[in-house]
PDB file of C-alpha atoms in Angstrom:
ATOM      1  CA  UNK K   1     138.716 142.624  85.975  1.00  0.00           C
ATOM      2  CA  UNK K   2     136.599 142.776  88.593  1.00  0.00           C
ATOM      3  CA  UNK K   3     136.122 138.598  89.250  1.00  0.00           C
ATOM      4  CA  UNK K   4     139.675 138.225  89.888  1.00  0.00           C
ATOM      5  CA  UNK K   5     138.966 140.609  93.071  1.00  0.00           C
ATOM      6  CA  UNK K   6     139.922 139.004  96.082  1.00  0.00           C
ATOM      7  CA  UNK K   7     137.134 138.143  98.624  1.00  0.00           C
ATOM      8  CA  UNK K   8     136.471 140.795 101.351  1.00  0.00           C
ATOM      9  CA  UNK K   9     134.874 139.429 104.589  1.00  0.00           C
ATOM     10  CA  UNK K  10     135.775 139.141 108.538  1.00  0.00           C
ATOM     11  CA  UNK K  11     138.346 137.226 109.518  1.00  0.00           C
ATOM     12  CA  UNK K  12     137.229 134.382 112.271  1.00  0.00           C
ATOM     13  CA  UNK K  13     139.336 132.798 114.931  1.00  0.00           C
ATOM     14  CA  UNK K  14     137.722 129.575 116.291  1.00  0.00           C
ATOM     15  CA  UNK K  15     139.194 127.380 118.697  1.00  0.00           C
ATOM     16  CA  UNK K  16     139.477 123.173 118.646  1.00  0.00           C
ATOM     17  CA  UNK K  17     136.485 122.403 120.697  1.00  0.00           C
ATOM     18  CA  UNK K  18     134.722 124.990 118.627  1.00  0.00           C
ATOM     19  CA  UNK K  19     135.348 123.597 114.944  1.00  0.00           C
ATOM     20  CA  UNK K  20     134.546 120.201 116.401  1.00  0.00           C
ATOM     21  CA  UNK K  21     131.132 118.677 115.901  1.00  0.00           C
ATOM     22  CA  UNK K  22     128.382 118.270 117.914  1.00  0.00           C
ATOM     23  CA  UNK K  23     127.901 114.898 116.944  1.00  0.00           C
ATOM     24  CA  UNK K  24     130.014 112.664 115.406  1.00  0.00           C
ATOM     25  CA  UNK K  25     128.965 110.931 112.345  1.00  0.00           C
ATOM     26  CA  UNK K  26     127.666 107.647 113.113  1.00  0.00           C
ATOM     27  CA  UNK K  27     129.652 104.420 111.721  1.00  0.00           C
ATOM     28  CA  UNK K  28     128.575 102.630 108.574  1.00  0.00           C
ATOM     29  CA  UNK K  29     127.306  99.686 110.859  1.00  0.00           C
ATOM     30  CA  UNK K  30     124.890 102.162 112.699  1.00  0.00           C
ATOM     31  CA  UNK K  31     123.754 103.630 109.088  1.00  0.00           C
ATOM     32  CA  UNK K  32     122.858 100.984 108.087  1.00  0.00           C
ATOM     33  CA  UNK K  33     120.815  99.580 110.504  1.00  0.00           C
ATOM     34  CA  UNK K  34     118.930 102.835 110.598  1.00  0.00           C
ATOM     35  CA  UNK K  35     118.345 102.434 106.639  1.00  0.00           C
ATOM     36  CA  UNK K  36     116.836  98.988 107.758  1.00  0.00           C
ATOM     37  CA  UNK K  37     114.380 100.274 110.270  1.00  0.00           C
ATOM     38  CA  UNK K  38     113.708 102.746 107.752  1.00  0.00           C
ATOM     39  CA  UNK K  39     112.463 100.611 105.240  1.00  0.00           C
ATOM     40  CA  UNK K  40     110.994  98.378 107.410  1.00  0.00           C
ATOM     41  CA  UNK K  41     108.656 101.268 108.766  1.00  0.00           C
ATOM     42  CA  UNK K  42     107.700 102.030 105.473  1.00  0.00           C
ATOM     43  CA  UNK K  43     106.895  98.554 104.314  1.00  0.00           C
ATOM     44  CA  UNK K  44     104.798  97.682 107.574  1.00  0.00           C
ATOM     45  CA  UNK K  45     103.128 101.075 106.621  1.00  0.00           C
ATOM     46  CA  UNK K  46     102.766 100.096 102.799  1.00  0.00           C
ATOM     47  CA  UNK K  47     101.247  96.229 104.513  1.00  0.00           C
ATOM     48  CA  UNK K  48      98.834  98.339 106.488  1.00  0.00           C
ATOM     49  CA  UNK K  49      97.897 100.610 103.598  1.00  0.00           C
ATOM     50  CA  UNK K  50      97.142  97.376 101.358  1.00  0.00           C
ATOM     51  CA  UNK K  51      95.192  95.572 104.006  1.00  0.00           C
ATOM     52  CA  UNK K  52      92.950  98.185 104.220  1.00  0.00           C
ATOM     53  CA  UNK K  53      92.264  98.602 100.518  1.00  0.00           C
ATOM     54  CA  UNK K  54      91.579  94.794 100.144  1.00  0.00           C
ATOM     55  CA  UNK K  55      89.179  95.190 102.740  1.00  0.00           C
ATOM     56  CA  UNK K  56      87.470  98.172 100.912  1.00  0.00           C
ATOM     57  CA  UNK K  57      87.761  96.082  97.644  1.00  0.00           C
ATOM     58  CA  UNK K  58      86.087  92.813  99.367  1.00  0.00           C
ATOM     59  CA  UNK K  59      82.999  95.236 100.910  1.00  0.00           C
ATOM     60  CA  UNK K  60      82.553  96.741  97.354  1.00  0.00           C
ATOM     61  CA  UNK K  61      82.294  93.578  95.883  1.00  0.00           C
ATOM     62  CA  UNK K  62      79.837  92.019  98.145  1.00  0.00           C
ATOM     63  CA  UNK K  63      77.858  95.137  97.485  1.00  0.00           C
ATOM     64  CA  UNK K  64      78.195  94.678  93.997  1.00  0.00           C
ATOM     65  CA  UNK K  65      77.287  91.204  94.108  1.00  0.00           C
ATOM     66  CA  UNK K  66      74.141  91.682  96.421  1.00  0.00           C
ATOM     67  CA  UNK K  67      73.198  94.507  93.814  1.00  0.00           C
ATOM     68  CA  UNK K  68      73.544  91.806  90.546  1.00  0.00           C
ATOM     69  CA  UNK K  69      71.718  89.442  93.214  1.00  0.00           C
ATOM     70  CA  UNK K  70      68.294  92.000  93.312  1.00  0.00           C
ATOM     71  CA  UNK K  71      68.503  93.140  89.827  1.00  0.00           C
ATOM     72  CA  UNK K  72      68.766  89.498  88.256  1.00  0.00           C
ATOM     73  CA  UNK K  73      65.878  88.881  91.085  1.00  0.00           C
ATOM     74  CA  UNK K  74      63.538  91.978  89.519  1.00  0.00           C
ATOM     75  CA  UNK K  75      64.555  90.450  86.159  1.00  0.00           C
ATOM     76  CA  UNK K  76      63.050  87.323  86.625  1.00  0.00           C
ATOM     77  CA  UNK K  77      59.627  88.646  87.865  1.00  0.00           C
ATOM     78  CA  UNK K  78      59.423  91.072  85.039  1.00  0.00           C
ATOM     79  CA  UNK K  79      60.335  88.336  82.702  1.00  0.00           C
ATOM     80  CA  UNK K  80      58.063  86.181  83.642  1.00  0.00           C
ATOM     81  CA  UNK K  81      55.322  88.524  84.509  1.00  0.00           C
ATOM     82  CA  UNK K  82      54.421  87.122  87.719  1.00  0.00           C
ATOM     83  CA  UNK K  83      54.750  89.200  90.474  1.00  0.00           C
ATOM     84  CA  UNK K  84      54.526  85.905  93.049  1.00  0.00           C
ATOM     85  CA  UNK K  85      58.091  86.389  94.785  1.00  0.00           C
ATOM     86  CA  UNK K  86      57.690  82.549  96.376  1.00  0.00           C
ATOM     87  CA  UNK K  87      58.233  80.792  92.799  1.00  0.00           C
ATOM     88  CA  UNK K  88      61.887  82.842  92.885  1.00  0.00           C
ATOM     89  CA  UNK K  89      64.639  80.941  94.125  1.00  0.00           C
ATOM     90  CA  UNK K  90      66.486  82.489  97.291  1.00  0.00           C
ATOM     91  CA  UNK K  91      68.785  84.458  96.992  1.00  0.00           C
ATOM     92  CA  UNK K  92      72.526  82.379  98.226  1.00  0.00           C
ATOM     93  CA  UNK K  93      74.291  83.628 100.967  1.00  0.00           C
ATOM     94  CA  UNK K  94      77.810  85.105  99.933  1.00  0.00           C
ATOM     95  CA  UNK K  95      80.889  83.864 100.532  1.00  0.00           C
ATOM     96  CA  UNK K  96      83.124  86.494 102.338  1.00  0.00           C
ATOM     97  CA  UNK K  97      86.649  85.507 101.374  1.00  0.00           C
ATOM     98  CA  UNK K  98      88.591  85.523 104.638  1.00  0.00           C
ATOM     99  CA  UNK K  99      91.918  87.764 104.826  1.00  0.00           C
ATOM    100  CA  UNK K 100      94.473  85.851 106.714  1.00  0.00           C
ATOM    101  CA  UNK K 101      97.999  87.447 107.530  1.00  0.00           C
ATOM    102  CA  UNK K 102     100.770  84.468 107.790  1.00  0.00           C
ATOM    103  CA  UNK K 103     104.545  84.637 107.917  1.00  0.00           C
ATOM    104  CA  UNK K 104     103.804  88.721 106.899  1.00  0.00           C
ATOM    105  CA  UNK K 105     102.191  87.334 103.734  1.00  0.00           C
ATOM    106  CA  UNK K 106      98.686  88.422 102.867  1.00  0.00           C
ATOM    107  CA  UNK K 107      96.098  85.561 101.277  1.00  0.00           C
ATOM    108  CA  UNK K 108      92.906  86.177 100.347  1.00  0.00           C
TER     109      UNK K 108
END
């Protein structure tokens, strides 16, 4: 029965100072607050992340609306078969909604 062997290996002496530590485990209060800053990081990072995609979102849909703008434009002329662009109304400026950061909270 070869599992019931006892285990063969050197035999170590170690001192106190030797079997201590390096550093000693920090106390729950200190834990935690490192969680904390932790997950703070990660939400500021997450904020940062989401600002920037809302303001990729906002330019794609001014594009998009300046693009329904010229095609509804070209639509009208080839409607009505005259190619006189004065008789078309102009074109309204867009509104660019306006991201404002307050209290950490993102509006649009």
């Amino acid at each position: 029965m070869a599992w019931f062997s006892p285990l063969v290996g050197q035999r170590v002496d170690l001192s106190p100072e030797e079997i201590q530590p390096d550093d000693f485990p920090a106390s729950l209060l200190d834990r935690g607050r490192a969680s904390v800053e932790n997950m703070l990081e990660r939400f500021r990072a997450d904020e940062r992340a989401l600002v920037a995609d809302i303001e990729d979102k906002t330019e794609q849909l001014r594009q998009t609306r300046i693009a329904i703008q010229a095609f509804e434009a070209a639509d009208h002329i080839l409607v009505a078969g005259d190619p006189d662009f004065a008789e078309i109304e102009p074109v309204p400026e867009l509104e660019t909604p306006k991201i404002v950061m307050k209290h950490k909270a993102i509006r649009s």
